[in-house]
Each structure stands twice: as structure tokens, then as C-alpha cells.
XYZ file of N, CA and C in Angstrom:
462
model
N -43.017 39.084 -30.645
C -43.533 37.758 -30.340
C -44.547 37.375 -31.416
N -44.415 36.172 -31.915
C -45.315 35.647 -32.938
C -46.662 35.312 -32.288
N -47.766 35.958 -32.704
C -49.063 35.721 -32.058
C -49.648 34.333 -32.324
N -49.014 33.549 -33.191
C -49.517 32.197 -33.462
C -48.788 31.141 -32.648
N -47.780 31.549 -31.848
C -47.000 30.595 -31.063
C -47.089 30.938 -29.578
N -46.918 29.923 -28.755
C -46.873 30.142 -27.311
C -45.622 30.969 -27.011
N -45.773 32.024 -26.211
C -44.639 32.892 -25.897
C -44.722 33.433 -24.488
N -43.696 34.152 -24.109
C -43.623 34.750 -22.777
C -43.852 36.249 -22.910
N -44.915 36.756 -22.260
C -45.194 38.197 -22.248
C -44.177 38.936 -21.390
N -43.878 38.375 -20.212
C -42.841 38.940 -19.347
C -42.331 37.855 -18.420
N -41.104 38.048 -17.954
C -40.499 37.156 -16.961
C -39.616 38.023 -16.077
N -39.673 37.793 -14.780
C -38.962 38.643 -13.830
C -38.314 37.780 -12.751
N -37.094 38.151 -12.367
C -36.435 37.513 -11.232
C -36.959 38.143 -9.951
N -37.096 37.320 -8.921
C -37.641 37.808 -7.657
C -37.066 37.012 -6.496
N -37.228 37.572 -5.312
C -36.874 36.826 -4.109
C -37.880 35.699 -3.885
N -39.144 35.954 -4.229
C -40.199 34.945 -4.114
C -41.308 35.291 -5.100
N -41.987 34.269 -5.588
C -43.127 34.470 -6.486
C -44.097 33.318 -6.290
N -45.376 33.630 -6.471
C -46.427 32.626 -6.305
C -47.530 32.928 -7.315
N -47.974 31.916 -8.026
C -49.071 32.071 -8.986
C -50.301 31.383 -8.418
N -51.411 32.140 -8.346
C -52.638 31.579 -7.795
C -53.834 32.322 -8.375
N -54.820 31.573 -8.811
C -56.088 32.131 -9.296
C -55.879 33.181 -10.391
N -54.942 32.899 -11.294
C -54.718 33.800 -12.418
C -53.916 35.043 -12.105
N -53.394 35.133 -10.884
C -52.600 36.302 -10.492
C -51.195 35.862 -10.109
N -50.242 36.753 -10.340
C -48.857 36.497 -9.983
C -48.488 37.406 -8.816
N -48.102 36.797 -7.711
C -47.691 37.543 -6.526
C -46.166 37.501 -6.464
N -45.530 38.678 -6.440
C -44.076 38.780 -6.507
C -43.573 39.575 -5.309
N -42.524 39.065 -4.663
C -41.889 39.743 -3.540
C -40.430 39.991 -3.912
N -40.007 41.224 -3.831
C -38.618 41.551 -4.142
C -38.272 41.264 -5.590
N -39.137 41.672 -6.513
C -38.941 41.345 -7.927
C -38.302 42.454 -8.731
N -37.753 42.067 -9.865
C -37.223 43.020 -10.818
C -35.734 43.297 -10.684
N -35.036 42.546 -9.861
C -33.607 42.801 -9.694
C -32.808 42.187 -10.843
N -31.605 42.725 -11.055
C -30.730 42.170 -12.085
C -29.274 42.041 -11.621
N -29.052 42.288 -10.330
C -27.732 42.059 -9.737
C -27.934 41.279 -8.444
N -27.256 40.158 -8.331
C -27.283 39.345 -7.120
C -25.933 39.527 -6.437
N -25.953 39.994 -5.198
C -24.703 40.234 -4.473
C -24.476 39.097 -3.478
N -23.261 38.564 -3.508
C -22.900 37.437 -2.653
C -21.598 37.770 -1.925
N -21.329 37.124 -0.775
C -20.113 37.452 -0.028
C -18.827 36.932 -0.672
N -18.883 35.781 -1.364
C -17.678 35.177 -1.943
C -18.060 34.148 -3.000
N -17.060 33.676 -3.708
C -17.262 32.654 -4.741
C -16.409 31.437 -4.424
N -16.879 30.242 -4.799
C -18.200 29.978 -5.370
C -19.296 30.315 -4.372
N -20.461 30.639 -4.895
C -21.588 31.058 -4.059
C -22.770 30.128 -4.274
N -23.546 29.951 -3.224
C -24.812 29.227 -3.321
C -25.898 30.185 -2.855
N -26.835 30.468 -3.750
C -27.959 31.335 -3.389
C -29.125 30.419 -3.039
N -29.635 30.538 -1.823
C -30.578 29.544 -1.320
C -31.940 29.568 -1.991
N -32.493 30.732 -2.287
C -33.822 30.776 -2.912
C -33.957 31.998 -3.802
N -34.458 31.757 -4.999
C -34.853 32.830 -5.910
C -36.023 32.295 -6.721
N -36.706 33.189 -7.396
C -37.886 32.770 -8.152
C -37.928 33.475 -9.500
N -38.656 32.861 -10.410
C -38.971 33.483 -11.690
C -40.485 33.555 -11.772
N -41.002 34.759 -11.954
C -42.433 34.950 -12.177
C -42.637 35.301 -13.640
N -43.651 34.724 -14.260
C -43.843 34.972 -15.692
C -45.307 34.894 -16.096
N -45.582 35.498 -17.239
C -46.900 35.388 -17.874
C -46.670 34.823 -19.261
N -47.353 33.716 -19.540
C -47.238 33.015 -20.818
C -48.503 33.276 -21.615
N -48.331 33.609 -22.883
C -49.465 33.841 -23.775
C -49.663 32.597 -24.641
N -50.859 32.016 -24.540
C -51.180 30.803 -25.297
C -52.235 31.156 -26.338
N -51.868 31.119 -27.631
C -52.841 31.434 -28.675
C -53.996 30.437 -28.696
N -55.111 30.869 -29.214
C -56.322 30.057 -29.349
C -55.999 28.682 -29.944
N -55.180 28.673 -30.987
C -54.873 27.431 -31.707
C -53.943 26.505 -30.939
N -53.323 26.991 -29.858
C -52.382 26.176 -29.091
C -52.970 25.676 -27.772
N -54.249 25.937 -27.536
C -54.889 25.455 -26.309
C -55.229 23.976 -26.454
N -55.574 23.363 -25.330
C -56.006 21.962 -25.276
C -54.955 20.989 -25.796
N -53.693 21.302 -25.567
C -52.600 20.374 -25.886
C -51.522 20.525 -24.818
N -50.658 19.531 -24.704
C -49.575 19.601 -23.735
C -48.491 20.559 -24.233
N -48.067 21.441 -23.347
C -47.015 22.414 -23.640
C -45.870 22.124 -22.673
N -44.638 22.105 -23.181
C -43.495 21.873 -22.302
C -42.631 23.126 -22.225
N -42.445 23.585 -21.003
C -41.570 24.719 -20.740
C -40.307 24.183 -20.070
N -39.163 24.744 -20.426
C -37.905 24.372 -19.784
C -37.154 25.646 -19.418
N -36.438 25.585 -18.294
C -35.645 26.718 -17.819
C -34.221 26.222 -17.585
N -33.267 26.932 -18.182
C -31.852 26.612 -17.998
C -31.140 27.840 -17.450
N -30.144 27.603 -16.620
C -29.265 28.672 -16.159
C -27.970 28.555 -16.950
N -27.578 29.636 -17.629
C -26.344 29.607 -18.414
C -25.427 30.750 -17.980
N -24.124 30.502 -18.101
C -23.157 31.553 -17.777
C -22.828 32.353 -19.030
N -21.900 33.295 -18.903
C -21.603 34.183 -20.032
C -20.940 33.462 -21.200
N -20.440 32.246 -20.973
C -19.869 31.442 -22.059
C -20.917 30.553 -22.719
N -22.149 30.578 -22.187
C -23.218 29.748 -22.735
C -23.274 28.351 -22.150
N -22.465 28.076 -21.122
C -22.465 26.759 -20.479
C -23.638 26.648 -19.521
N -24.318 25.508 -19.573
C -25.451 25.267 -18.680
C -24.932 24.899 -17.295
N -25.567 25.451 -16.247
C -25.066 25.266 -14.890
C -25.887 24.317 -14.026
N -27.079 23.931 -14.455
C -27.844 22.979 -13.652
C -27.262 21.586 -13.873
N -26.854 20.925 -12.791
C -26.245 19.595 -12.889
C -27.163 18.576 -13.556
N -28.440 18.687 -13.301
C -29.401 17.694 -13.811
C -30.106 18.153 -15.081
N -29.592 19.178 -15.725
C -30.211 19.675 -16.955
C -31.318 20.667 -16.653
N -32.040 21.087 -17.691
C -33.081 22.107 -17.513
C -34.192 21.658 -16.561
N -34.792 22.639 -15.887
C -35.997 22.385 -15.095
C -37.150 22.354 -16.092
N -37.900 21.266 -16.114
C -38.983 21.104 -17.092
C -40.340 21.119 -16.397
N -41.309 21.698 -17.089
C -42.675 21.782 -16.563
C -43.633 21.601 -17.733
N -44.493 20.609 -17.635
C -45.498 20.385 -18.674
C -46.847 20.862 -18.154
N -47.592 21.512 -19.033
C -48.916 21.989 -18.638
C -49.827 22.015 -19.856
N -51.098 22.116 -19.583
C -52.123 22.169 -20.624
C -53.055 23.318 -20.283
N -53.374 24.133 -21.271
C -54.292 25.251 -21.074
C -55.606 24.890 -21.749
N -56.639 24.806 -20.950
C -57.975 24.486 -21.480
C -58.625 25.749 -22.035
N -59.288 25.585 -23.139
C -59.997 26.701 -23.766
C -61.405 26.755 -23.182
N -61.754 27.820 -22.458
C -63.113 27.923 -21.919
C -64.122 28.049 -23.062
N -65.286 27.415 -22.926
C -66.280 27.469 -24.002
C -66.756 28.885 -24.319
N -66.700 29.781 -23.349
C -67.193 31.147 -23.566
C -66.147 32.074 -24.194
N -64.921 31.585 -24.387
C -63.858 32.424 -24.933
C -64.104 32.693 -26.416
N -64.104 33.964 -26.819
C -64.307 34.271 -28.243
C -63.213 33.644 -29.109
N -63.594 33.144 -30.249
C -62.651 32.492 -31.157
C -61.494 33.433 -31.492
N -60.274 32.878 -31.452
C -59.079 33.644 -31.783
C -58.435 34.355 -30.610
N -59.054 34.310 -29.431
C -58.530 35.009 -28.257
C -57.412 34.203 -27.595
N -56.286 34.861 -27.341
C -55.188 34.216 -26.620
C -55.511 34.174 -25.127
N -54.911 33.225 -24.439
C -55.116 33.075 -22.999
C -53.792 33.361 -22.294
N -53.828 34.236 -21.292
C -52.651 34.526 -20.481
C -52.623 33.613 -19.270
N -51.473 32.996 -19.037
C -51.311 32.062 -17.926
C -50.105 32.513 -17.104
N -50.277 32.675 -15.798
C -49.145 33.044 -14.948
C -48.538 31.789 -14.338
N -47.223 31.824 -14.203
C -46.482 30.723 -13.608
C -45.411 31.310 -12.701
N -45.088 30.587 -11.648
C -44.000 30.957 -10.746
C -43.136 29.723 -10.536
N -41.848 29.919 -10.616
C -40.903 28.830 -10.437
C -39.935 29.228 -9.338
N -39.862 28.422 -8.286
C -38.924 28.672 -7.196
C -37.694 27.806 -7.411
N -36.527 28.424 -7.326
C -35.258 27.733 -7.543
C -34.456 27.792 -6.254
N -34.000 26.635 -5.796
C -33.292 26.550 -4.521
C -31.847 26.104 -4.708
N -30.983 26.626 -3.840
C -29.576 26.230 -3.776
C -28.883 26.303 -5.133
N -28.977 27.467 -5.757
C -28.371 27.686 -7.062
C -26.901 28.065 -6.865
N -26.035 27.342 -7.547
C -24.590 27.525 -7.404
C -24.049 28.432 -8.516
N -23.278 29.418 -8.099
C -22.615 30.333 -9.024
C -21.110 30.195 -8.802
N -20.392 29.646 -9.773
C -18.969 29.372 -9.568
C -18.087 30.614 -9.514
N -18.500 31.691 -10.196
C -17.652 32.885 -10.246
C -18.500 34.125 -10.506
N -17.885 35.261 -10.287
C -18.529 36.534 -10.583
C -18.725 36.644 -12.093
N -19.836 37.280 -12.503
C -20.031 37.481 -13.934
C -21.485 37.568 -14.331
N -21.703 37.461 -15.635
C -23.048 37.545 -16.213
C -23.640 36.152 -16.367
N -24.921 36.052 -16.041
C -25.663 34.801 -16.161
C -27.010 35.128 -16.787
N -27.717 34.097 -17.210
C -29.096 34.319 -17.649
C -29.879 33.031 -17.510
N -31.161 33.208 -17.233
C -32.092 32.089 -17.306
C -32.649 32.093 -18.714
N -32.573 30.952 -19.372
C -33.089 30.797 -20.727
C -34.377 29.988 -20.634
N -35.473 30.549 -21.140
C -36.765 29.871 -21.122
C -37.080 29.381 -22.525
N -37.440 28.106 -22.618
C -37.868 27.548 -23.898
C -39.273 26.989 -23.744
N -40.012 27.025 -24.822
C -41.331 26.392 -24.867
C -41.343 25.490 -26.084
N -41.634 24.221 -25.824
C -41.627 23.200 -26.877
C -40.315 23.236 -27.654
N -39.202 23.450 -26.929
C -37.878 23.416 -27.528
C -37.423 24.695 -28.202
N -38.263 25.721 -28.242
C -37.891 26.985 -28.883
C -37.572 28.045 -27.833
N -36.482 28.754 -28.049
C -36.086 29.853 -27.174
C -37.153 30.941 -27.213
N -37.732 31.284 -26.048
C -38.775 32.317 -26.027
C -38.428 33.517 -25.152
N -37.487 33.348 -24.215
C -37.148 34.474 -23.349
C -35.827 34.205 -22.645
N -35.116 35.291 -22.355
C -33.903 35.220 -21.537
C -34.011 36.287 -20.459
N -33.569 35.927 -19.266
C -33.568 36.874 -18.156
C -32.112 37.059 -17.731
N -31.470 38.122 -18.189
C -30.063 38.328 -17.843
C -29.903 38.962 -16.460
N -28.815 38.599 -15.781
C -28.481 39.214 -14.502
C -26.992 39.014 -14.235
N -26.487 39.749 -13.259
C -25.081 39.625 -12.865
C -25.001 39.107 -11.435
N -23.939 38.382 -11.163
C -23.638 37.964 -9.801
C -22.313 38.627 -9.443
N -22.318 39.390 -8.359
C -21.146 40.175 -7.970
C -20.853 39.983 -6.488
N -19.569 40.062 -6.150
C -19.159 39.968 -4.749
C -19.435 41.295 -4.054
N -19.920 41.204 -2.834
C -20.129 42.394 -2.009
C -18.750 42.840 -1.540
N -18.390 44.093 -1.768
C -17.069 44.540 -1.312
C -16.965 44.453 0.207
N -15.815 44.009 0.679
C -15.574 43.948 2.118
C -15.271 45.359 2.606
N -16.006 45.833 3.621
C -15.747 47.195 4.103
C -14.362 47.279 4.743
N -13.706 48.419 4.608
C -12.384 48.569 5.237
C -12.516 48.564 6.759
N -11.449 48.148 7.402
C -11.434 48.147 8.871
C -11.442 49.587 9.367
N -12.155 49.850 10.461
C -12.162 51.211 11.015
C -10.747 51.615 11.441
N -10.447 52.909 11.364
C -9.107 53.373 11.783
C -8.824 52.977 13.229
N -7.607 52.526 13.464
C -7.201 52.171 14.822
C -7.575 50.762 15.238
N -8.267 50.013 14.383
C -8.630 48.646 14.767
C -7.455 47.714 14.497
N -7.445 46.610 15.215
C -6.385 45.621 15.062
C -6.947 44.467 14.243
N -6.311 44.131 13.100
C -6.813 43.027 12.283
C -6.868 41.734 13.084
N -7.925 40.967 12.898
C -8.071 39.672 13.548
C -8.703 39.720 14.919
N -8.979 40.888 15.443
C -9.606 40.964 16.771
C -11.066 41.279 16.662
């Protein structure tokens, strides 16, 4: 990561995430396989928790972050385009010159549609530059076999 540019220190997929008072609270985080019963699938809620590093020289200006969901062919899957978030990081007067500022963010994503089994990734950009990718797979949960002696359909 270039220390002169805004970047992502880490980003993690989670069942839920919340950023408050400089801390990132993550529930069910760190997974890379999403299991669904069938395709197409709609996953009702997932989150991305992240820590963004803002260099001294990049504070006190508007920063635009965008998140896109792409499939293994590179096609974007959000119907309305990337999720965009603009923010500004204020430089505290007591911060030593040249010190980067870490900022935590949490993004909750609802009703995400996955058309087929395969590899996907969330692509994070800051000010139009690719800064991080979070790869994961979406797989069908195997249907358990019927117990011996059972009658199908009953």
C-alpha cells in the first residue's frame, strides 16, 4: 500500500458489522464461502467491515469510496451501480505532522442476488482507484440423501 494515498488496511466479510467510536464491531466475520439452498439466490444481509488509512496529506478533503460486487467474469451485479459513500477525515490539531489516521467503516448490504454458483468479489475503490478486493465463493448446500426406507414425497 502506498503510504501517500488513501488505502484499505483490511476488509472482511461478516454476518454483521458496526463502526462506532473508532472501533469496528464484527459478528460472524472472516468467512469466504456463502452457502445457499439453490440458485438464483438472494442473501438477505451481509456486511463489510474495514479500516481505511488516510495519510496526513489526504485529510480535510472529501474522499469517495465505492463498493461493487463482481462475478468471476468481471461483470458488475448491483443493478444500480456501485454503492458510494463520501466522507471527510478531519485532522486533529494535536496529531503529529505526517501521521496517518485510521478510520473504521461498516457497510451493510441487503438482498444481494447471486445468479449462479461460483466465485465473486467485492471490489473497493477510493477516489476511483482500486484499493481492495474481497473474494468469496457462493455454493449450493448439498441436499442430504433420504433416510433408508423413506418414501419420496412424504
